[in-house]
Amino acid sequence: MRLCGNYVERVGGFRRFVCSLSFRVAPCATRNLLFDVVQISQSLRSFEMTIQYAWEEEIHMTSKKNITLGIVLFLLVVGGTYLFRFYRQPLGEPLALPTVTATRTRPTRTSLPVGNEAILNASTETPQATATSTPQPLCGASQPVMNVLAIGSDARGDHYLYGLADIIRLVRVDFVNARVTVLEIPRDLWVDIPEISDHYGITQGKMNQAYLYGNKGLGYYDGPGEGPGLLARTLDLNLGARPDHYLAVNMKTFENIVDAVGGIDVYLPYEVSLRSAEHPDWLHIEEGQHHFDGKTALWVARIRQYNVFTRAENQNIVLCALRKKVLSPAVVPAIPELIATFKRNVQTDLSPEQINQLACLATQMNGSSVVFASFPIELFKNAKQFDPQLKDTTSVLEADRDILRDYIRRFQLGLWPDPSLIITTTPSPGAADAAFSCED
């Protein structure tokens, strides 16, 4: 019994089991059984420790995996949020036009040129919404209409520090009806220029000078948007134009864009020439079909052969040809690459998202949906004004600003040019102010 009792003390937890067995079996059998029980106990303990270690290891590995997965998800969320914010981030400083605080008076009919009375006779009320569902803007646009101030700078370098606004256009983009209307603003129009009177006492100038004075090169303007910002404020002050965004392209970038798409095919309805008796060798292009590289396209767009209005018409012809080439089957697949290449070479507050929306809309439009308009030529008269910057007199255009303001009001509402008309006018020097649309 002592063997049992002594051994029992050593095996501890098996006290009752072992002692009860010692009463029923022989001493040797008891001893063997005790060793077997001890081995089983040790094996169970080893198995238990193995299971516990494996469980702890699994918990540790799972924890590491969860931490790693959490880090990856965090990086994806943060990176995705950053990319999404960048995608919607304007590429330049917004215009931030001042809030309209006063309603300006409507012009009297007595000052309106003959043949244009219908412009002011039409209702000034905004069309009322109907009970039918409102169509949603195409291409994921957040607003049904976007007004863009488009500028062609005559800066010859690859910069936007200096340069006059050689081309000024108000572009109304209708994302609901897939329609774009483009209105030319005469660059030589004499206007009031705000917010720079503390520099050389400048309060007036040509419309195109507002862009020059606003850019960083001269340092005259401290407000938002640089040159486009001051030009937008000048348009708002004098004509009531309220662009949402701006896009400026200098001459070098324009040439590079035309060359990047392989040139453009242009039909000129009239000859374009600078030849004279004194300069018989100067550039001359006959009426008809032509293929232009970037340099020639720029030359045609800038030539002032007859007057500023035919010059604007040449520009519209070139822009139509460029639109047609960009939307050709050979170039459409390269549009995203073209945007990525040139978006840093332009001056704009559009975001990458908005640029892609405009490109998307362009692929869903036909030529007749792109309409170019100009003010009636008879609204303007040639005059001379003293330019304090040049300290000399300069040739300018003058007009009744209230009449121009009403045209622009109707333009921004989408009421002029009449959207119900199908415009097929062919450009010609004799009717440079007639609206016309691009051809497919």
Short mmCIF file of C-alpha atoms in Angstrom, two decimals:
data_model
loop_
_atom_site.label_atom_id
_atom_site.label_comp_id
_atom_site.label_asym_id
_atom_site.label_seq_id
_atom_site.Cartn_x
_atom_site.Cartn_y
_atom_site.Cartn_z
CA MET A 1 0.00 0.00 0.00
CA ARG A 2 2.93 2.36 0.61
CA LEU A 3 4.09 2.00 -2.99
CA CYS A 4 0.70 3.02 -4.03
CA GLY A 5 0.57 5.81 -1.55
CA ASN A 6 4.11 7.07 -2.41
CA TYR A 7 3.44 6.89 -6.10
CA VAL A 8 0.10 8.44 -5.71
CA GLU A 9 1.72 11.45 -4.13
CA ARG A 10 3.95 11.79 -7.17
CA VAL A 11 1.19 11.56 -9.70
CA GLY A 12 -0.99 13.96 -7.79
CA GLY A 13 -4.08 14.38 -9.87
CA PHE A 14 -4.56 10.56 -10.25
CA ARG A 15 -4.68 9.83 -6.49
CA ARG A 16 -8.09 8.24 -6.28
CA PHE A 17 -7.86 6.46 -9.57
CA VAL A 18 -4.52 4.82 -8.83
CA CYS A 19 -5.28 3.85 -5.22
CA SER A 20 -8.57 2.28 -6.18
CA LEU A 21 -6.78 0.26 -8.83
CA SER A 22 -4.17 -0.96 -6.29
CA PHE A 23 -6.80 -2.85 -4.40
CA ARG A 24 -7.84 -4.80 -7.49
CA VAL A 25 -4.66 -5.66 -9.38
CA ALA A 26 -1.29 -7.14 -8.63
CA PRO A 27 1.61 -4.81 -7.66
CA CYS A 28 3.45 -5.21 -11.05
CA ALA A 29 0.32 -4.58 -13.02
CA THR A 30 -0.34 -1.57 -10.89
CA ARG A 31 3.14 -0.24 -11.50
CA ASN A 32 2.82 -0.70 -15.27
CA LEU A 33 -0.56 0.91 -15.30
CA LEU A 34 0.78 3.87 -13.39
CA PHE A 35 3.51 4.42 -15.97
CA ASP A 36 0.96 4.20 -18.77
CA VAL A 37 -1.25 6.74 -17.07
CA VAL A 38 1.70 9.07 -16.57
CA GLN A 39 2.66 8.80 -20.26
CA ILE A 40 -0.93 9.44 -21.30
CA SER A 41 -1.05 12.42 -18.99
CA GLN A 42 2.16 13.80 -20.43
CA SER A 43 0.96 13.21 -23.98
CA LEU A 44 -2.31 14.94 -23.22
CA ARG A 45 -0.44 17.83 -21.67
CA SER A 46 1.87 18.03 -24.70
CA PHE A 47 -1.10 17.90 -27.05
CA GLU A 48 -2.85 20.58 -25.02
CA MET A 49 0.23 22.82 -25.18
CA THR A 50 0.54 22.17 -28.92
CA ILE A 51 -3.09 23.11 -29.46
CA GLN A 52 -2.68 26.19 -27.29
CA TYR A 53 0.47 27.26 -29.16
CA ALA A 54 -1.19 26.70 -32.52
CA TRP A 55 -4.21 28.68 -31.36
CA GLU A 56 -2.05 31.53 -30.10
CA GLU A 57 -0.03 31.45 -33.34
CA GLU A 58 -3.24 31.53 -35.39
CA ILE A 59 -4.49 34.45 -33.35
CA HIS A 60 -1.13 36.19 -33.82
CA MET A 61 -1.09 35.57 -37.58
CA THR A 62 -4.71 36.59 -37.92
CA SER A 63 -3.96 39.73 -35.99
CA LYS A 64 -1.01 40.49 -38.28
CA LYS A 65 -3.13 39.83 -41.34
CA ASN A 66 -5.88 42.09 -40.02
CA ILE A 67 -3.38 44.83 -39.26
CA THR A 68 -1.83 44.50 -42.73
CA LEU A 69 -5.23 44.47 -44.38
CA GLY A 70 -6.26 47.47 -42.32
CA ILE A 71 -3.15 49.38 -43.40
CA VAL A 72 -3.78 48.50 -47.05
CA LEU A 73 -7.42 49.56 -46.80
CA PHE A 74 -6.40 52.78 -45.06
CA LEU A 75 -3.89 53.57 -47.79
CA LEU A 76 -6.46 52.79 -50.46
CA VAL A 77 -9.05 55.00 -48.81
CA VAL A 78 -6.60 57.85 -48.24
CA GLY A 79 -5.05 57.46 -51.71
CA GLY A 80 -8.44 57.16 -53.36
CA THR A 81 -9.73 60.19 -51.49
CA TYR A 82 -6.65 62.15 -52.51
CA LEU A 83 -6.95 61.11 -56.16
CA PHE A 84 -10.67 61.87 -56.15
CA ARG A 85 -10.02 65.30 -54.64
CA PHE A 86 -7.25 65.91 -57.19
CA TYR A 87 -9.60 64.81 -59.99
CA ARG A 88 -12.04 67.50 -58.85
CA GLN A 89 -9.42 70.08 -57.95
CA PRO A 90 -9.31 73.15 -60.26
CA LEU A 91 -6.06 73.42 -62.20
CA GLY A 92 -5.95 77.16 -61.51
CA GLU A 93 -7.36 79.79 -59.22
CA PRO A 94 -11.16 80.19 -59.58
CA LEU A 95 -12.65 83.42 -60.93
CA ALA A 96 -14.63 84.25 -57.76
CA LEU A 97 -16.64 87.00 -59.46
CA PRO A 98 -18.29 89.51 -57.13
CA THR A 99 -21.92 88.92 -56.24
CA VAL A 100 -24.46 90.81 -58.32
CA THR A 101 -26.11 93.37 -56.06
CA ALA A 102 -28.05 95.61 -58.42
CA THR A 103 -30.38 95.21 -61.39
CA ARG A 104 -29.31 97.34 -64.31
CA THR A 105 -31.81 99.21 -66.45
CA ARG A 106 -32.97 97.84 -69.76
CA PRO A 107 -31.99 99.83 -72.88
CA THR A 108 -34.57 101.83 -74.76
CA ARG A 109 -35.70 100.61 -78.15
CA THR A 110 -34.81 103.88 -79.82
CA SER A 111 -31.10 103.05 -79.62
CA LEU A 112 -31.49 99.59 -81.13
CA PRO A 113 -30.41 99.13 -84.77
CA VAL A 114 -33.11 98.37 -87.30
CA GLY A 115 -33.75 94.64 -87.70
CA ASN A 116 -32.80 93.77 -84.12
CA GLU A 117 -35.95 94.87 -82.28
CA ALA A 118 -36.99 91.24 -81.79
CA ILE A 119 -34.03 90.71 -79.51
CA LEU A 120 -35.52 93.01 -76.89
CA ASN A 121 -39.18 92.31 -77.62
CA ALA A 122 -38.87 88.70 -76.48
CA SER A 123 -39.86 87.93 -72.90
CA THR A 124 -37.17 88.60 -70.33
CA GLU A 125 -38.57 86.02 -67.97
CA THR A 126 -36.74 82.79 -67.35
CA PRO A 127 -38.74 79.80 -68.71
CA GLN A 128 -40.79 78.17 -65.96
CA ALA A 129 -40.23 74.54 -65.05
CA THR A 130 -42.94 72.12 -66.19
CA ALA A 131 -44.41 69.21 -64.30
CA THR A 132 -42.45 66.75 -66.41
CA SER A 133 -39.22 65.29 -65.10
CA THR A 134 -36.14 67.43 -65.66
CA PRO A 135 -33.58 65.87 -68.03
CA GLN A 136 -30.27 65.13 -66.34
CA PRO A 137 -26.99 66.63 -67.61
CA LEU A 138 -24.95 64.35 -69.85
CA CYS A 139 -21.45 63.00 -69.11
CA GLY A 140 -21.84 63.21 -65.34
CA ALA A 141 -21.86 67.01 -65.29
CA SER A 142 -22.97 68.54 -62.01
CA GLN A 143 -24.69 71.51 -63.67
CA PRO A 144 -26.93 71.76 -66.76
CA VAL A 145 -25.04 74.75 -68.22
CA MET A 146 -21.42 75.85 -67.97
CA ASN A 147 -20.23 79.26 -69.19
CA VAL A 148 -16.55 79.38 -70.08
CA LEU A 149 -14.41 82.41 -70.90
CA ALA A 150 -12.11 81.23 -73.71
CA ILE A 151 -8.99 83.28 -74.44
CA GLY A 152 -6.33 83.11 -77.12
CA SER A 153 -3.23 84.85 -75.78
CA ASP A 154 -0.76 86.44 -78.18
CA ALA A 155 2.13 85.58 -75.84
CA ARG A 156 4.84 84.06 -78.00
CA GLY A 157 6.66 82.16 -75.27
CA ASP A 158 5.55 79.10 -73.34
CA HIS A 159 4.15 81.18 -70.48
CA TYR A 160 1.22 83.33 -69.37
CA LEU A 161 3.06 86.23 -67.76
CA TYR A 162 2.32 88.73 -70.54
CA GLY A 163 0.32 88.90 -73.74
CA LEU A 164 -2.91 90.49 -74.89
CA ALA A 165 -6.16 88.57 -75.31
CA ASP A 166 -6.01 88.12 -79.07
CA ILE A 167 -9.18 86.02 -79.04
CA ILE A 168 -12.04 86.48 -76.56
CA ARG A 169 -15.02 84.13 -76.63
CA LEU A 170 -17.89 83.40 -74.29
CA VAL A 171 -18.73 79.72 -74.60
CA ARG A 172 -22.08 78.41 -73.35
CA VAL A 173 -22.00 74.63 -72.88
CA ASP A 174 -25.44 73.03 -72.55
CA PHE A 175 -24.99 69.56 -71.00
CA VAL A 176 -28.70 68.77 -71.21
CA ASN A 177 -29.32 69.49 -74.90
CA ALA A 178 -25.75 68.74 -76.08
CA ARG A 179 -25.29 72.17 -77.62
CA VAL A 180 -22.44 74.68 -77.58
CA THR A 181 -22.78 78.34 -78.55
CA VAL A 182 -19.75 80.59 -78.94
CA LEU A 183 -20.00 84.39 -78.84
CA GLU A 184 -17.16 86.62 -80.04
CA ILE A 185 -16.31 89.61 -77.87
CA PRO A 186 -14.54 92.33 -79.90
CA ARG A 187 -11.04 92.68 -78.49
CA ASP A 188 -10.80 96.40 -79.36
CA LEU A 189 -13.96 97.40 -77.48
CA TRP A 190 -13.21 100.37 -75.20
CA VAL A 191 -14.27 99.51 -71.63
CA ASP A 192 -13.84 100.34 -67.95
CA ILE A 193 -11.22 98.14 -66.28
CA PRO A 194 -11.71 97.65 -62.52
CA GLU A 195 -9.39 97.04 -59.57
CA ILE A 196 -6.11 98.41 -60.99
CA SER A 197 -6.55 102.20 -60.67
CA ASP A 198 -3.68 102.33 -58.18
CA HIS A 199 -1.27 101.38 -61.00
CA TYR A 200 -0.56 104.31 -63.35
CA GLY A 201 -4.13 105.51 -62.83
CA ILE A 202 -5.51 102.94 -65.28
CA THR A 203 -9.29 102.84 -65.27
CA GLN A 204 -10.04 102.23 -68.95
CA GLY A 205 -8.60 100.43 -71.94
CA LYS A 206 -9.34 97.95 -74.70
CA MET A 207 -11.02 94.73 -73.68
CA ASN A 208 -7.93 92.71 -74.59
CA GLN A 209 -5.73 94.83 -72.32
CA ALA A 210 -7.63 93.69 -69.23
CA TYR A 211 -6.10 90.24 -69.71
CA LEU A 212 -2.58 91.70 -70.04
CA TYR A 213 -2.97 93.90 -66.96
CA GLY A 214 -4.27 90.98 -64.90
CA ASN A 215 -1.44 88.54 -65.52
CA LYS A 216 1.57 88.34 -63.20
CA GLY A 217 4.11 89.87 -65.56
CA LEU A 218 3.08 93.49 -64.96
CA GLY A 219 1.98 93.00 -61.38
CA TYR A 220 -0.99 95.37 -61.67
CA TYR A 221 -3.70 93.05 -60.37
CA ASP A 222 -3.89 91.36 -56.98
CA GLY A 223 -7.29 89.69 -57.29
CA PRO A 224 -8.16 86.05 -58.08
CA GLY A 225 -7.71 84.37 -61.46
CA GLU A 226 -4.78 86.43 -62.80
CA GLY A 227 -5.38 87.69 -66.38
CA PRO A 228 -8.57 85.70 -66.95
CA GLY A 229 -9.83 86.90 -63.57
CA LEU A 230 -9.45 90.60 -64.41
CA LEU A 231 -10.85 90.06 -67.91
CA ALA A 232 -13.88 88.27 -66.42
CA ARG A 233 -14.42 91.17 -64.01
CA THR A 234 -14.16 93.62 -66.91
CA LEU A 235 -16.76 91.66 -68.88
CA ASP A 236 -19.04 91.53 -65.87
CA LEU A 237 -18.71 95.24 -65.13
CA ASN A 238 -19.30 96.44 -68.69
CA LEU A 239 -21.50 93.77 -70.28
CA GLY A 240 -22.94 91.67 -67.47
CA ALA A 241 -21.18 88.49 -68.63
CA ARG A 242 -20.81 85.93 -65.83
CA PRO A 243 -18.46 83.10 -66.86
CA ASP A 244 -18.11 80.14 -64.51
CA HIS A 245 -14.66 79.11 -65.68
CA TYR A 246 -11.85 80.17 -67.99
CA LEU A 247 -9.48 78.57 -70.47
CA ALA A 248 -6.57 80.47 -72.04
CA VAL A 249 -4.19 79.10 -74.67
CA ASN A 250 -1.06 80.87 -75.91
CA MET A 251 0.12 80.78 -79.52
CA LYS A 252 2.83 78.18 -79.01
CA THR A 253 0.45 75.74 -77.30
CA PHE A 254 -2.15 76.24 -80.05
CA GLU A 255 0.43 75.39 -82.73
CA ASN A 256 1.51 72.31 -80.78
CA ILE A 257 -2.07 71.09 -80.37
CA VAL A 258 -2.76 71.37 -84.12
CA ASP A 259 0.50 69.57 -84.92
CA ALA A 260 -0.22 66.89 -82.28
CA VAL A 261 -3.41 65.84 -84.10
CA GLY A 262 -1.64 65.76 -87.47
CA GLY A 263 -2.80 69.15 -88.75
CA ILE A 264 -6.30 70.19 -89.77
CA ASP A 265 -8.28 70.15 -93.01
CA VAL A 266 -9.82 73.55 -93.67
CA TYR A 267 -12.18 74.79 -96.34
CA LEU A 268 -11.75 78.53 -96.90
CA PRO A 269 -14.84 80.12 -98.52
CA TYR A 270 -12.70 83.08 -99.57
CA GLU A 271 -9.03 83.80 -100.15
CA VAL A 272 -6.82 84.87 -97.28
CA SER A 273 -3.93 87.05 -98.29
CA LEU A 274 -1.47 89.70 -97.19
CA ARG A 275 -0.01 90.27 -100.64
CA SER A 276 0.23 93.76 -102.00
CA ALA A 277 2.16 95.67 -104.62
CA GLU A 278 4.78 96.44 -102.00
CA HIS A 279 4.87 92.85 -100.68
CA PRO A 280 4.13 90.44 -103.57
CA ASP A 281 5.80 87.51 -101.78
CA TRP A 282 3.73 87.61 -98.58
CA LEU A 283 1.57 84.65 -97.64
CA HIS A 284 -1.46 84.03 -99.81
CA ILE A 285 -3.99 81.17 -99.56
CA GLU A 286 -6.60 80.67 -102.27
CA GLU A 287 -10.25 79.87 -101.65
CA GLY A 288 -10.85 76.13 -101.35
CA GLN A 289 -9.76 73.05 -99.43
CA HIS A 290 -6.42 73.07 -97.61
CA HIS A 291 -4.42 71.14 -95.03
CA PHE A 292 -2.84 73.37 -92.37
CA ASP A 293 -0.08 72.66 -89.90
CA GLY A 294 -0.03 74.52 -86.60
CA LYS A 295 1.92 77.50 -87.89
CA THR A 296 -0.36 78.08 -90.89
CA ALA A 297 -3.52 77.60 -88.82
CA LEU A 298 -2.30 80.21 -86.36
CA TRP A 299 -1.45 82.63 -89.17
CA VAL A 300 -4.92 82.33 -90.72
CA ALA A 301 -6.54 82.78 -87.31
CA ARG A 302 -4.62 85.99 -86.64
CA ILE A 303 -4.68 87.77 -90.00
CA ARG A 304 -6.74 90.97 -90.12
CA GLN A 305 -7.42 91.04 -93.84
CA TYR A 306 -10.60 93.11 -93.88
CA ASN A 307 -11.54 94.01 -90.31
CA VAL A 308 -11.68 92.56 -86.79
CA PHE A 309 -14.95 90.78 -87.56
CA THR A 310 -13.61 88.82 -90.55
CA ARG A 311 -10.58 88.00 -88.43
CA ALA A 312 -12.92 86.48 -85.83
CA GLU A 313 -14.65 84.57 -88.62
CA ASN A 314 -11.31 83.10 -89.73
CA GLN A 315 -10.74 82.00 -86.15
CA ASN A 316 -14.12 80.29 -86.02
CA ILE A 317 -13.38 78.44 -89.28
CA VAL A 318 -10.08 77.18 -87.86
CA LEU A 319 -11.74 76.16 -84.58
CA CYS A 320 -14.41 74.18 -86.46
CA ALA A 321 -11.70 72.37 -88.42
CA LEU A 322 -9.80 71.59 -85.22
CA ARG A 323 -12.97 70.25 -83.58
CA LYS A 324 -13.63 68.01 -86.58
CA LYS A 325 -10.09 66.63 -86.52
CA VAL A 326 -10.07 65.99 -82.77
CA LEU A 327 -13.34 64.04 -83.07
CA SER A 328 -12.19 61.99 -86.05
CA PRO A 329 -11.98 58.19 -85.50
CA ALA A 330 -8.19 58.32 -85.69
CA VAL A 331 -7.85 60.93 -82.94
CA VAL A 332 -10.74 60.20 -80.54
CA PRO A 333 -8.89 57.33 -78.78
CA ALA A 334 -6.01 59.71 -78.12
CA ILE A 335 -8.15 62.44 -76.50
CA PRO A 336 -7.30 61.39 -72.90
CA GLU A 337 -3.59 61.43 -73.76
CA LEU A 338 -3.91 64.83 -75.45
CA ILE A 339 -5.67 66.22 -72.38
CA ALA A 340 -2.98 64.83 -70.08
CA THR A 341 -0.26 66.27 -72.31
CA PHE A 342 -1.58 69.80 -72.67
CA LYS A 343 -3.53 70.46 -69.46
CA ARG A 344 -0.39 71.87 -67.85
CA ASN A 345 0.29 74.10 -70.86
CA VAL A 346 -2.94 76.04 -70.61
CA GLN A 347 -4.27 78.60 -68.15
CA THR A 348 -7.51 77.30 -66.67
CA ASP A 349 -9.51 76.76 -63.50
CA LEU A 350 -11.29 73.73 -64.92
CA SER A 351 -10.70 70.47 -63.05
CA PRO A 352 -9.59 67.23 -64.75
CA GLU A 353 -13.11 65.94 -64.14
CA GLN A 354 -14.69 68.92 -65.94
CA ILE A 355 -12.22 68.68 -68.83
CA ASN A 356 -13.17 65.03 -69.29
CA GLN A 357 -16.87 65.94 -69.14
CA LEU A 358 -16.38 68.50 -71.92
CA ALA A 359 -14.48 65.95 -74.00
CA CYS A 360 -17.25 63.42 -73.40
CA LEU A 361 -19.93 65.90 -74.52
CA ALA A 362 -17.96 66.77 -77.66
CA THR A 363 -18.15 63.14 -78.82
CA GLN A 364 -21.96 63.21 -78.51
CA MET A 365 -22.53 66.31 -80.63
CA ASN A 366 -22.80 66.90 -84.35
CA GLY A 367 -21.51 69.95 -86.16
CA SER A 368 -24.84 71.77 -86.22
CA SER A 369 -24.82 71.73 -82.41
CA VAL A 370 -21.77 74.01 -82.33
CA VAL A 371 -22.93 77.53 -83.23
CA PHE A 372 -20.74 80.64 -83.56
CA ALA A 373 -22.36 84.03 -83.07
CA SER A 374 -21.26 87.66 -83.30
CA PHE A 375 -22.82 90.97 -82.37
CA PRO A 376 -24.31 92.86 -85.34
CA ILE A 377 -21.54 94.94 -86.90
CA GLU A 378 -23.74 98.03 -87.00
CA LEU A 379 -23.67 98.19 -83.19
CA PHE A 380 -20.04 99.35 -83.31
CA LYS A 381 -18.28 102.45 -84.51
CA ASN A 382 -14.59 103.19 -84.93
CA ALA A 383 -13.12 105.83 -82.65
CA LYS A 384 -9.89 107.13 -81.14
CA GLN A 385 -9.08 107.08 -77.44
CA PHE A 386 -6.07 108.17 -75.41
CA ASP A 387 -4.33 105.18 -73.85
CA PRO A 388 -2.61 106.19 -70.59
CA GLN A 389 -0.39 103.13 -70.73
CA LEU A 390 0.82 103.84 -74.27
CA LYS A 391 0.63 107.61 -73.68
CA ASP A 392 -0.82 107.97 -77.16
CA THR A 393 -4.12 107.73 -79.00
CA THR A 394 -5.21 104.34 -80.26
CA SER A 395 -7.95 102.98 -82.55
CA VAL A 396 -10.84 101.42 -80.64
CA LEU A 397 -14.44 100.25 -81.04
CA GLU A 398 -17.28 101.89 -79.17
CA ALA A 399 -20.85 100.70 -78.68
CA ASP A 400 -23.91 101.14 -76.50
CA ARG A 401 -23.02 98.80 -73.64
CA ASP A 402 -26.63 98.39 -72.52
CA ILE A 403 -27.54 96.91 -75.91
CA LEU A 404 -24.55 94.58 -75.80
CA ARG A 405 -25.53 93.65 -72.24
CA ASP A 406 -28.98 92.54 -73.38
CA TYR A 407 -27.52 90.37 -76.14
CA ILE A 408 -25.25 88.70 -73.59
CA ARG A 409 -28.09 88.23 -71.13
CA ARG A 410 -30.07 86.36 -73.78
CA PHE A 411 -26.97 84.45 -74.84
CA GLN A 412 -26.36 83.20 -71.31
CA LEU A 413 -30.01 82.15 -71.01
CA GLY A 414 -29.72 80.13 -74.22
CA LEU A 415 -32.26 82.31 -76.06
CA TRP A 416 -29.87 83.82 -78.61
CA PRO A 417 -28.94 82.63 -81.17
CA ASP A 418 -32.39 81.06 -81.42
CA PRO A 419 -31.87 77.38 -80.47
CA SER A 420 -34.85 76.33 -82.61
CA LEU A 421 -33.16 77.50 -85.81
CA ILE A 422 -31.00 75.22 -87.94
CA ILE A 423 -28.08 77.45 -88.89
CA THR A 424 -26.36 76.62 -92.17
CA THR A 425 -24.90 80.03 -93.07
CA THR A 426 -21.63 79.92 -94.99
CA PRO A 427 -18.96 82.29 -93.64
CA SER A 428 -18.18 85.23 -95.90
CA PRO A 429 -16.43 88.59 -95.49
CA GLY A 430 -19.66 90.38 -96.39
CA ALA A 431 -21.59 88.79 -93.52
CA ALA A 432 -18.97 88.33 -90.84
CA ASP A 433 -21.53 88.86 -88.08
CA ALA A 434 -23.89 86.10 -89.29
CA ALA A 435 -24.19 83.05 -87.08
CA PHE A 436 -22.95 79.77 -88.52
CA SER A 437 -22.37 76.24 -87.30
CA CYS A 438 -19.59 73.73 -87.80
CA GLU A 439 -19.86 71.03 -90.48
CA ASP A 440 -19.47 67.33 -89.73
#
